[in-house]
Amino acid sequence: MIGLGLGDAGDITVKGLEAVRKSAFVYLEAYTSILPGLGCEDLAKAYGVKEILEADRELVESGCEEMLQRAEGEDVSFLVVGDALCATTHTDLWLRAHQRGIDVRIVHNASVVNAVAVCGLQLYRFGETVSVPYWTDDWRPASFYDKIAANRRNDLHTLCLLDIKVKEQTVENLMRGKKVYEPPRFMTVAQALEQLREIEKERQEGVIDETVEVVGIARLGRSDQAVVFGQRDKVAEADLGGPLHSLVICARELHEIEREILHAHPCGSGPA
């Protein structure tokens, strides 16, 4: 299980690249995160291997049976954007392999969980990380708001991981068994803040009102990454460009050093 880092094909570690080149089969996990603009063929060329197979949502959530069977007799690499074990999907895969007696080796790399420090906020002041899912007409969860509230009560920052939809199917196509997929969607900072605004308007607890300071981050780890800091509505209006986006809800109080670095990323400042 090999972390690829966040930026591009060049972020893989030397140890990870050696493992990829020694593997009989190489899979790229392609639904919890992506390297924008880089698919299996691009990475295969960059890493000098014949083929990289896409491990999409269907394959991963069905238990990766094909991959595990192959790993019982040959070396298999499972590539993950960011770090190899940051998603529960990947720890579940580790457990499945371990239960089958398969030797699993982990090659770590940078992930959003530590690279978010680029904005200036101190990592030890982060509380529970939350995921912000796309709402639908009949599904509007708000548990992420409650977790942000708990973090702010403890004067902690909140890293919000924003939803991505890759190879999703409509209910109609699912029921008909049609392998027809919707276009990919990547939640923006503005969309996440809009959902939080709606919850705040309804509950009026002051968790994420217009005075709360936030950080919007786009394409973290890439040469064109963007970081903007400001109050909620100012950041929501900022043009952060293409995916992937992340959001940080700041703690109630900022350390003077945190604030000094954050002021290097005002709204409207463009790519970092």
PDB file of C-alpha atoms in Angstrom:
ATOM      1  CA  MET A   1       0.000   0.000   0.000  1.00  0.00           C
ATOM      2  CA  ILE A   2       1.794   3.063  -1.322  1.00  0.00           C
ATOM      3  CA  GLY A   3       1.018   6.731  -0.710  1.00  0.00           C
ATOM      4  CA  LEU A   4       1.551   8.920  -3.769  1.00  0.00           C
ATOM      5  CA  GLY A   5       1.586  12.306  -2.068  1.00  0.00           C
ATOM      6  CA  LEU A   6      -0.513  15.233  -3.209  1.00  0.00           C
ATOM      7  CA  GLY A   7       1.077  17.034  -6.121  1.00  0.00           C
ATOM      8  CA  ASP A   8       1.935  14.986  -9.183  1.00  0.00           C
ATOM      9  CA  ALA A   9       3.665  11.807 -10.334  1.00  0.00           C
ATOM     10  CA  GLY A  10       6.967  13.053  -8.943  1.00  0.00           C
ATOM     11  CA  ASP A  11       5.797  12.957  -5.328  1.00  0.00           C
ATOM     12  CA  ILE A  12       6.055   9.181  -4.945  1.00  0.00           C
ATOM     13  CA  THR A  13       8.926   8.190  -2.636  1.00  0.00           C
ATOM     14  CA  VAL A  14      11.991   6.283  -3.801  1.00  0.00           C
ATOM     15  CA  LYS A  15      10.865   3.318  -1.685  1.00  0.00           C
ATOM     16  CA  GLY A  16       7.388   3.474  -3.189  1.00  0.00           C
ATOM     17  CA  LEU A  17       8.662   3.625  -6.753  1.00  0.00           C
ATOM     18  CA  GLU A  18      10.921   0.618  -6.188  1.00  0.00           C
ATOM     19  CA  ALA A  19       7.948  -1.366  -4.878  1.00  0.00           C
ATOM     20  CA  VAL A  20       5.776  -0.392  -7.844  1.00  0.00           C
ATOM     21  CA  ARG A  21       8.412  -1.535 -10.327  1.00  0.00           C
ATOM     22  CA  LYS A  22       8.806  -4.896  -8.587  1.00  0.00           C
ATOM     23  CA  SER A  23       5.061  -5.626  -8.547  1.00  0.00           C
ATOM     24  CA  ALA A  24       3.299  -8.046 -10.841  1.00  0.00           C
ATOM     25  CA  PHE A  25       0.111  -5.951 -10.621  1.00  0.00           C
ATOM     26  CA  VAL A  26      -0.377  -2.277  -9.765  1.00  0.00           C
ATOM     27  CA  TYR A  27      -3.751  -0.745  -8.821  1.00  0.00           C
ATOM     28  CA  LEU A  28      -4.627   2.946  -8.429  1.00  0.00           C
ATOM     29  CA  GLU A  29      -7.377   3.735  -5.923  1.00  0.00           C
ATOM     30  CA  ALA A  30      -9.420   6.283  -7.833  1.00  0.00           C
ATOM     31  CA  TYR A  31     -12.437   7.339  -5.813  1.00  0.00           C
ATOM     32  CA  THR A  32     -11.475   8.709  -2.374  1.00  0.00           C
ATOM     33  CA  SER A  33      -9.095  11.173  -4.042  1.00  0.00           C
ATOM     34  CA  ILE A  34      -7.375  11.887  -7.345  1.00  0.00           C
ATOM     35  CA  LEU A  35      -4.310  13.551  -8.806  1.00  0.00           C
ATOM     36  CA  PRO A  36      -6.063  16.007 -11.142  1.00  0.00           C
ATOM     37  CA  GLY A  37      -5.119  15.479 -14.753  1.00  0.00           C
ATOM     38  CA  LEU A  38      -3.269  12.229 -14.109  1.00  0.00           C
ATOM     39  CA  GLY A  39      -4.854   8.864 -14.855  1.00  0.00           C
ATOM     40  CA  CYS A  40      -3.592   5.305 -14.849  1.00  0.00           C
ATOM     41  CA  GLU A  41      -1.856   5.611 -18.227  1.00  0.00           C
ATOM     42  CA  ASP A  42      -0.046   8.804 -17.198  1.00  0.00           C
ATOM     43  CA  LEU A  43       1.209   7.290 -13.956  1.00  0.00           C
ATOM     44  CA  ALA A  44       2.243   4.025 -15.642  1.00  0.00           C
ATOM     45  CA  LYS A  45       4.395   6.005 -18.066  1.00  0.00           C
ATOM     46  CA  ALA A  46       5.866   8.144 -15.281  1.00  0.00           C
ATOM     47  CA  TYR A  47       6.696   5.126 -13.102  1.00  0.00           C
ATOM     48  CA  GLY A  48       8.030   2.994 -15.934  1.00  0.00           C
ATOM     49  CA  VAL A  49       5.529   0.132 -15.618  1.00  0.00           C
ATOM     50  CA  LYS A  50       3.457  -1.567 -18.309  1.00  0.00           C
ATOM     51  CA  GLU A  51       0.006  -1.063 -16.800  1.00  0.00           C
ATOM     52  CA  ILE A  52      -1.786   0.408 -13.790  1.00  0.00           C
ATOM     53  CA  LEU A  53      -5.298  -0.893 -13.147  1.00  0.00           C
ATOM     54  CA  GLU A  54      -8.016   1.390 -11.825  1.00  0.00           C
ATOM     55  CA  ALA A  55      -9.442   0.400  -8.445  1.00  0.00           C
ATOM     56  CA  ASP A  56     -12.761   2.228  -8.609  1.00  0.00           C
ATOM     57  CA  ARG A  57     -15.428   2.441  -5.942  1.00  0.00           C
ATOM     58  CA  GLU A  58     -17.126  -0.772  -7.071  1.00  0.00           C
ATOM     59  CA  LEU A  59     -13.900  -2.774  -6.821  1.00  0.00           C
ATOM     60  CA  VAL A  60     -12.780  -1.331  -3.482  1.00  0.00           C
ATOM     61  CA  GLU A  61     -16.134  -1.526  -1.701  1.00  0.00           C
ATOM     62  CA  SER A  62     -16.740  -5.070  -2.941  1.00  0.00           C
ATOM     63  CA  GLY A  63     -13.690  -6.101  -0.947  1.00  0.00           C
ATOM     64  CA  CYS A  64     -10.997  -6.017  -3.652  1.00  0.00           C
ATOM     65  CA  GLU A  65     -11.349  -9.778  -4.084  1.00  0.00           C
ATOM     66  CA  GLU A  66      -9.443  -9.882  -7.373  1.00  0.00           C
ATOM     67  CA  MET A  67      -6.562  -7.884  -5.947  1.00  0.00           C
ATOM     68  CA  LEU A  68      -6.379  -9.921  -2.739  1.00  0.00           C
ATOM     69  CA  GLN A  69      -6.370 -13.210  -4.662  1.00  0.00           C
ATOM     70  CA  ARG A  70      -3.453 -11.989  -6.741  1.00  0.00           C
ATOM     71  CA  ALA A  71      -1.615 -10.772  -3.640  1.00  0.00           C
ATOM     72  CA  GLU A  72      -1.716 -14.270  -2.161  1.00  0.00           C
ATOM     73  CA  GLY A  73       0.808 -15.415  -4.747  1.00  0.00           C
ATOM     74  CA  GLU A  74       2.459 -12.323  -6.220  1.00  0.00           C
ATOM     75  CA  ASP A  75       3.532  -8.798  -5.285  1.00  0.00           C
ATOM     76  CA  VAL A  76       0.708  -6.289  -5.762  1.00  0.00           C
ATOM     77  CA  SER A  77       0.909  -2.530  -5.280  1.00  0.00           C
ATOM     78  CA  PHE A  78      -2.137  -0.503  -4.235  1.00  0.00           C
ATOM     79  CA  LEU A  79      -1.563   3.201  -4.924  1.00  0.00           C
ATOM     80  CA  VAL A  80      -3.357   5.844  -2.871  1.00  0.00           C
ATOM     81  CA  VAL A  81      -3.323   9.616  -3.382  1.00  0.00           C
ATOM     82  CA  GLY A  82      -1.956  11.200  -0.215  1.00  0.00           C
ATOM     83  CA  ASP A  83      -0.989   8.724   2.495  1.00  0.00           C
ATOM     84  CA  ALA A  84      -1.740   5.022   2.238  1.00  0.00           C
ATOM     85  CA  LEU A  85      -3.808   4.784   5.416  1.00  0.00           C
ATOM     86  CA  CYS A  86      -5.646   8.087   5.867  1.00  0.00           C
ATOM     87  CA  ALA A  87      -9.034   6.746   4.702  1.00  0.00           C
ATOM     88  CA  THR A  88     -11.021   4.098   6.575  1.00  0.00           C
ATOM     89  CA  THR A  89     -11.490   2.316   3.228  1.00  0.00           C
ATOM     90  CA  HIS A  90      -7.769   1.637   3.183  1.00  0.00           C
ATOM     91  CA  THR A  91      -7.482   0.463   6.784  1.00  0.00           C
ATOM     92  CA  ASP A  92     -10.327  -1.950   6.022  1.00  0.00           C
ATOM     93  CA  LEU A  93      -8.349  -3.279   3.055  1.00  0.00           C
ATOM     94  CA  TRP A  94      -5.281  -3.746   5.267  1.00  0.00           C
ATOM     95  CA  LEU A  95      -7.398  -5.732   7.709  1.00  0.00           C
ATOM     96  CA  ARG A  96      -8.884  -7.943   4.967  1.00  0.00           C
ATOM     97  CA  ALA A  97      -5.412  -8.736   3.656  1.00  0.00           C
ATOM     98  CA  HIS A  98      -4.063  -9.419   7.145  1.00  0.00           C
ATOM     99  CA  GLN A  99      -6.947 -11.813   7.864  1.00  0.00           C
ATOM    100  CA  ARG A 100      -6.005 -13.798   4.750  1.00  0.00           C
ATOM    101  CA  GLY A 101      -2.385 -14.085   5.826  1.00  0.00           C
ATOM    102  CA  ILE A 102      -1.119 -11.648   3.215  1.00  0.00           C
ATOM    103  CA  ASP A 103       1.980  -9.690   4.179  1.00  0.00           C
ATOM    104  CA  VAL A 104       1.114  -5.990   3.898  1.00  0.00           C
ATOM    105  CA  ARG A 105       3.770  -3.312   3.741  1.00  0.00           C
ATOM    106  CA  ILE A 106       2.987   0.390   3.996  1.00  0.00           C
ATOM    107  CA  VAL A 107       4.885   3.170   2.233  1.00  0.00           C
ATOM    108  CA  HIS A 108       3.769   6.494   3.708  1.00  0.00           C
ATOM    109  CA  ASN A 109       3.631   9.905   2.052  1.00  0.00           C
ATOM    110  CA  ALA A 110       2.303  13.422   2.608  1.00  0.00           C
ATOM    111  CA  SER A 111      -1.449  13.849   2.971  1.00  0.00           C
ATOM    112  CA  VAL A 112      -3.834  16.743   3.456  1.00  0.00           C
ATOM    113  CA  VAL A 113      -3.792  15.962   7.186  1.00  0.00           C
ATOM    114  CA  ASN A 114      -0.227  17.228   7.561  1.00  0.00           C
ATOM    115  CA  ALA A 115       0.251  19.352   4.430  1.00  0.00           C
ATOM    116  CA  VAL A 116      -2.576  21.636   5.572  1.00  0.00           C
ATOM    117  CA  ALA A 117       0.061  23.249   7.806  1.00  0.00           C
ATOM    118  CA  VAL A 118       1.134  25.227   4.727  1.00  0.00           C
ATOM    119  CA  CYS A 119      -1.588  27.743   5.572  1.00  0.00           C
ATOM    120  CA  GLY A 120       0.123  28.612   8.861  1.00  0.00           C
ATOM    121  CA  LEU A 121      -2.169  26.904  11.346  1.00  0.00           C
ATOM    122  CA  GLN A 122      -0.358  24.741  13.888  1.00  0.00           C
ATOM    123  CA  LEU A 123      -1.121  21.047  13.493  1.00  0.00           C
ATOM    124  CA  TYR A 124      -1.382  20.311  17.213  1.00  0.00           C
ATOM    125  CA  ARG A 125      -4.317  22.740  17.380  1.00  0.00           C
ATOM    126  CA  PHE A 126      -6.528  20.712  15.018  1.00  0.00           C
ATOM    127  CA  GLY A 127      -9.455  18.755  16.411  1.00  0.00           C
ATOM    128  CA  GLU A 128     -11.507  16.029  14.736  1.00  0.00           C
ATOM    129  CA  THR A 129     -11.394  16.051  10.932  1.00  0.00           C
ATOM    130  CA  VAL A 130     -14.810  16.136   9.250  1.00  0.00           C
ATOM    131  CA  SER A 131     -16.142  15.170   5.837  1.00  0.00           C
ATOM    132  CA  VAL A 132     -18.641  17.444   4.086  1.00  0.00           C
ATOM    133  CA  PRO A 133     -20.837  15.431   1.688  1.00  0.00           C
ATOM    134  CA  TYR A 134     -22.907  16.749  -1.177  1.00  0.00           C
ATOM    135  CA  TRP A 135     -26.510  17.229  -0.115  1.00  0.00           C
ATOM    136  CA  THR A 136     -29.349  15.817  -2.176  1.00  0.00           C
ATOM    137  CA  ASP A 137     -33.033  16.718  -2.313  1.00  0.00           C
ATOM    138  CA  ASP A 138     -33.874  14.162   0.370  1.00  0.00           C
ATOM    139  CA  TRP A 139     -30.579  13.781   2.271  1.00  0.00           C
ATOM    140  CA  ARG A 140     -29.130  16.765   4.126  1.00  0.00           C
ATOM    141  CA  PRO A 141     -26.928  15.529   6.990  1.00  0.00           C
ATOM    142  CA  ALA A 142     -25.555  18.080   9.456  1.00  0.00           C
ATOM    143  CA  SER A 143     -23.286  15.990  11.681  1.00  0.00           C
ATOM    144  CA  PHE A 144     -20.220  17.814  10.341  1.00  0.00           C
ATOM    145  CA  TYR A 145     -21.627  21.075  11.779  1.00  0.00           C
ATOM    146  CA  ASP A 146     -21.870  19.487  15.240  1.00  0.00           C
ATOM    147  CA  LYS A 147     -18.267  18.280  15.052  1.00  0.00           C
ATOM    148  CA  ILE A 148     -17.074  21.732  14.020  1.00  0.00           C
ATOM    149  CA  ALA A 149     -19.013  23.139  16.981  1.00  0.00           C
ATOM    150  CA  ALA A 150     -17.291  20.695  19.361  1.00  0.00           C
ATOM    151  CA  ASN A 151     -13.875  21.647  18.004  1.00  0.00           C
ATOM    152  CA  ARG A 152     -14.573  25.365  18.360  1.00  0.00           C
ATOM    153  CA  ARG A 153     -15.762  24.888  21.940  1.00  0.00           C
ATOM    154  CA  ASN A 154     -12.331  23.395  22.609  1.00  0.00           C
ATOM    155  CA  ASP A 155     -10.646  26.230  20.676  1.00  0.00           C
ATOM    156  CA  LEU A 156      -9.437  23.861  17.940  1.00  0.00           C
ATOM    157  CA  HIS A 157      -9.260  24.172  14.176  1.00  0.00           C
ATOM    158  CA  THR A 158     -11.313  21.858  11.932  1.00  0.00           C
ATOM    159  CA  LEU A 159     -10.055  20.371   8.685  1.00  0.00           C
ATOM    160  CA  CYS A 160     -13.003  19.732   6.356  1.00  0.00           C
ATOM    161  CA  LEU A 161     -12.525  17.156   3.596  1.00  0.00           C
ATOM    162  CA  LEU A 162     -14.847  18.007   0.737  1.00  0.00           C
ATOM    163  CA  ASP A 163     -16.843  15.458  -1.222  1.00  0.00           C
ATOM    164  CA  ILE A 164     -15.875  14.109  -4.615  1.00  0.00           C
ATOM    165  CA  LYS A 165     -18.130  12.087  -6.890  1.00  0.00           C
ATOM    166  CA  VAL A 166     -16.346   9.842  -9.388  1.00  0.00           C
ATOM    167  CA  LYS A 167     -18.108   7.117 -11.398  1.00  0.00           C
ATOM    168  CA  GLU A 168     -21.393   7.722  -9.590  1.00  0.00           C
ATOM    169  CA  GLN A 169     -24.640   6.303 -10.955  1.00  0.00           C
ATOM    170  CA  THR A 170     -28.179   7.632 -10.786  1.00  0.00           C
ATOM    171  CA  VAL A 171     -30.706   5.591  -8.811  1.00  0.00           C
ATOM    172  CA  GLU A 172     -32.478   4.796 -12.092  1.00  0.00           C
ATOM    173  CA  ASN A 173     -29.348   3.388 -13.727  1.00  0.00           C
ATOM    174  CA  LEU A 174     -28.483   1.448 -10.589  1.00  0.00           C
ATOM    175  CA  MET A 175     -31.930  -0.166 -10.525  1.00  0.00           C
ATOM    176  CA  ARG A 176     -31.685  -1.062 -14.200  1.00  0.00           C
ATOM    177  CA  GLY A 177     -28.163  -2.412 -13.815  1.00  0.00           C
ATOM    178  CA  LYS A 178     -26.816   0.013 -16.404  1.00  0.00           C
ATOM    179  CA  LYS A 179     -23.105   0.824 -16.209  1.00  0.00           C
ATOM    180  CA  VAL A 180     -23.761   4.485 -17.013  1.00  0.00           C
ATOM    181  CA  TYR A 181     -21.906   6.994 -14.886  1.00  0.00           C
ATOM    182  CA  GLU A 182     -22.525  10.629 -14.053  1.00  0.00           C
ATOM    183  CA  PRO A 183     -19.847  13.243 -14.844  1.00  0.00           C
ATOM    184  CA  PRO A 184     -17.334  13.636 -11.985  1.00  0.00           C
ATOM    185  CA  ARG A 185     -18.015  16.369  -9.440  1.00  0.00           C
ATOM    186  CA  PHE A 186     -15.641  17.940  -6.940  1.00  0.00           C
ATOM    187  CA  MET A 187     -17.034  20.018  -4.085  1.00  0.00           C
ATOM    188  CA  THR A 188     -15.657  23.542  -3.885  1.00  0.00           C
ATOM    189  CA  VAL A 189     -14.943  25.625  -0.800  1.00  0.00           C
ATOM    190  CA  ALA A 190     -17.850  27.876  -1.804  1.00  0.00           C
ATOM    191  CA  GLN A 191     -20.270  24.933  -1.962  1.00  0.00           C
ATOM    192  CA  ALA A 192     -19.156  23.608   1.420  1.00  0.00           C
ATOM    193  CA  LEU A 193     -19.545  27.039   3.006  1.00  0.00           C
ATOM    194  CA  GLU A 194     -22.992  27.428   1.459  1.00  0.00           C
ATOM    195  CA  GLN A 195     -24.163  24.195   3.117  1.00  0.00           C
ATOM    196  CA  LEU A 196     -22.678  25.347   6.418  1.00  0.00           C
ATOM    197  CA  ARG A 197     -24.390  28.736   5.992  1.00  0.00           C
ATOM    198  CA  GLU A 198     -27.746  27.025   5.569  1.00  0.00           C
ATOM    199  CA  ILE A 199     -27.283  24.986   8.744  1.00  0.00           C
ATOM    200  CA  GLU A 200     -26.148  28.074  10.639  1.00  0.00           C
ATOM    201  CA  LYS A 201     -29.159  30.039   9.420  1.00  0.00           C
ATOM    202  CA  GLU A 202     -31.466  27.310  10.727  1.00  0.00           C
ATOM    203  CA  ARG A 203     -29.740  26.645  14.051  1.00  0.00           C
ATOM    204  CA  GLN A 204     -28.191  30.029  14.821  1.00  0.00           C
ATOM    205  CA  GLU A 205     -25.559  28.661  17.191  1.00  0.00           C
ATOM    206  CA  GLY A 206     -22.763  30.942  15.978  1.00  0.00           C
ATOM    207  CA  VAL A 207     -20.606  28.003  14.915  1.00  0.00           C
ATOM    208  CA  ILE A 208     -20.008  29.309  11.410  1.00  0.00           C
ATOM    209  CA  ASP A 209     -21.612  32.772  11.277  1.00  0.00           C
ATOM    210  CA  GLU A 210     -20.315  35.574   9.039  1.00  0.00           C
ATOM    211  CA  THR A 211     -17.622  36.608  11.549  1.00  0.00           C
ATOM    212  CA  VAL A 212     -15.933  33.184  11.713  1.00  0.00           C
ATOM    213  CA  GLU A 213     -12.522  33.014  10.039  1.00  0.00           C
ATOM    214  CA  VAL A 214     -11.793  30.185   7.623  1.00  0.00           C
ATOM    215  CA  VAL A 215      -9.097  29.050   5.204  1.00  0.00           C
ATOM    216  CA  GLY A 216      -9.831  27.866   1.682  1.00  0.00           C
ATOM    217  CA  ILE A 217      -7.239  25.629   0.042  1.00  0.00           C
ATOM    218  CA  ALA A 218      -7.079  24.320  -3.519  1.00  0.00           C
ATOM    219  CA  ARG A 219      -4.724  21.865  -5.216  1.00  0.00           C
ATOM    220  CA  LEU A 220      -2.681  21.379  -2.062  1.00  0.00           C
ATOM    221  CA  GLY A 221       0.866  20.252  -2.789  1.00  0.00           C
ATOM    222  CA  ARG A 222       0.891  21.381  -6.413  1.00  0.00           C
ATOM    223  CA  SER A 223       2.872  24.257  -7.890  1.00  0.00           C
ATOM    224  CA  ASP A 224      -0.395  26.147  -8.498  1.00  0.00           C
ATOM    225  CA  GLN A 225      -1.887  25.591  -5.053  1.00  0.00           C
ATOM    226  CA  ALA A 226      -4.064  28.398  -3.703  1.00  0.00           C
ATOM    227  CA  VAL A 227      -4.579  29.395  -0.065  1.00  0.00           C
ATOM    228  CA  VAL A 228      -6.951  32.162   1.038  1.00  0.00           C
ATOM    229  CA  PHE A 229      -7.785  33.336   4.556  1.00  0.00           C
ATOM    230  CA  GLY A 230     -10.601  35.550   5.752  1.00  0.00           C
ATOM    231  CA  GLN A 231     -14.085  35.649   7.174  1.00  0.00           C
ATOM    232  CA  ARG A 232     -16.610  33.112   5.954  1.00  0.00           C
ATOM    233  CA  ASP A 233     -18.337  35.076   3.199  1.00  0.00           C
ATOM    234  CA  LYS A 234     -15.145  36.624   1.812  1.00  0.00           C
ATOM    235  CA  VAL A 235     -13.543  33.207   1.368  1.00  0.00           C
ATOM    236  CA  ALA A 236     -16.772  31.831  -0.133  1.00  0.00           C
ATOM    237  CA  GLU A 237     -16.530  34.527  -2.832  1.00  0.00           C
ATOM    238  CA  ALA A 238     -12.856  33.861  -3.635  1.00  0.00           C
ATOM    239  CA  ASP A 239     -11.983  32.168  -6.926  1.00  0.00           C
ATOM    240  CA  LEU A 240      -9.796  29.217  -5.914  1.00  0.00           C
ATOM    241  CA  GLY A 241      -9.748  27.577  -9.334  1.00  0.00           C
ATOM    242  CA  GLY A 242      -9.957  23.868 -10.081  1.00  0.00           C
ATOM    243  CA  PRO A 243     -10.033  20.819  -7.794  1.00  0.00           C
ATOM    244  CA  LEU A 244      -9.311  19.483  -5.290  1.00  0.00           C
ATOM    245  CA  HIS A 245     -10.504  21.883  -2.561  1.00  0.00           C
ATOM    246  CA  SER A 246     -10.228  21.692   1.226  1.00  0.00           C
ATOM    247  CA  LEU A 247     -11.586  23.949   3.961  1.00  0.00           C
ATOM    248  CA  VAL A 248     -10.413  24.813   7.452  1.00  0.00           C
ATOM    249  CA  ILE A 249     -12.674  26.373  10.073  1.00  0.00           C
ATOM    250  CA  CYS A 250     -10.374  28.262  12.408  1.00  0.00           C
ATOM    251  CA  ALA A 251     -10.436  27.992  16.187  1.00  0.00           C
ATOM    252  CA  ARG A 252     -12.003  30.822  18.169  1.00  0.00           C
ATOM    253  CA  GLU A 253      -8.584  32.247  19.029  1.00  0.00           C
ATOM    254  CA  LEU A 254      -5.551  32.319  16.753  1.00  0.00           C
ATOM    255  CA  HIS A 255      -1.969  32.310  17.987  1.00  0.00           C
ATOM    256  CA  GLU A 256      -0.129  35.474  16.928  1.00  0.00           C
ATOM    257  CA  ILE A 257       2.249  33.483  14.715  1.00  0.00           C
ATOM    258  CA  GLU A 258      -0.680  31.666  13.085  1.00  0.00           C
ATOM    259  CA  ARG A 259      -2.361  34.983  12.338  1.00  0.00           C
ATOM    260  CA  GLU A 260       0.812  36.514  10.951  1.00  0.00           C
ATOM    261  CA  ILE A 261       1.268  33.652   8.468  1.00  0.00           C
ATOM    262  CA  LEU A 262      -2.437  33.563   7.595  1.00  0.00           C
ATOM    263  CA  HIS A 263      -2.317  37.252   6.679  1.00  0.00           C
ATOM    264  CA  ALA A 264       0.140  36.293   3.922  1.00  0.00           C
ATOM    265  CA  HIS A 265      -2.860  34.571   2.237  1.00  0.00           C
ATOM    266  CA  PRO A 266      -5.608  37.219   2.107  1.00  0.00           C
ATOM    267  CA  CYS A 267      -8.649  36.750  -0.119  1.00  0.00           C
ATOM    268  CA  GLY A 268      -7.883  37.769  -3.671  1.00  0.00           C
ATOM    269  CA  SER A 269      -4.183  36.999  -3.401  1.00  0.00           C
ATOM    270  CA  GLY A 270      -4.311  34.186  -5.978  1.00  0.00           C
ATOM    271  CA  PRO A 271      -2.159  31.019  -6.051  1.00  0.00           C
ATOM    272  CA  ALA A 272       0.334  30.559  -3.256  1.00  0.00           C
TER     273      ALA A 272
END
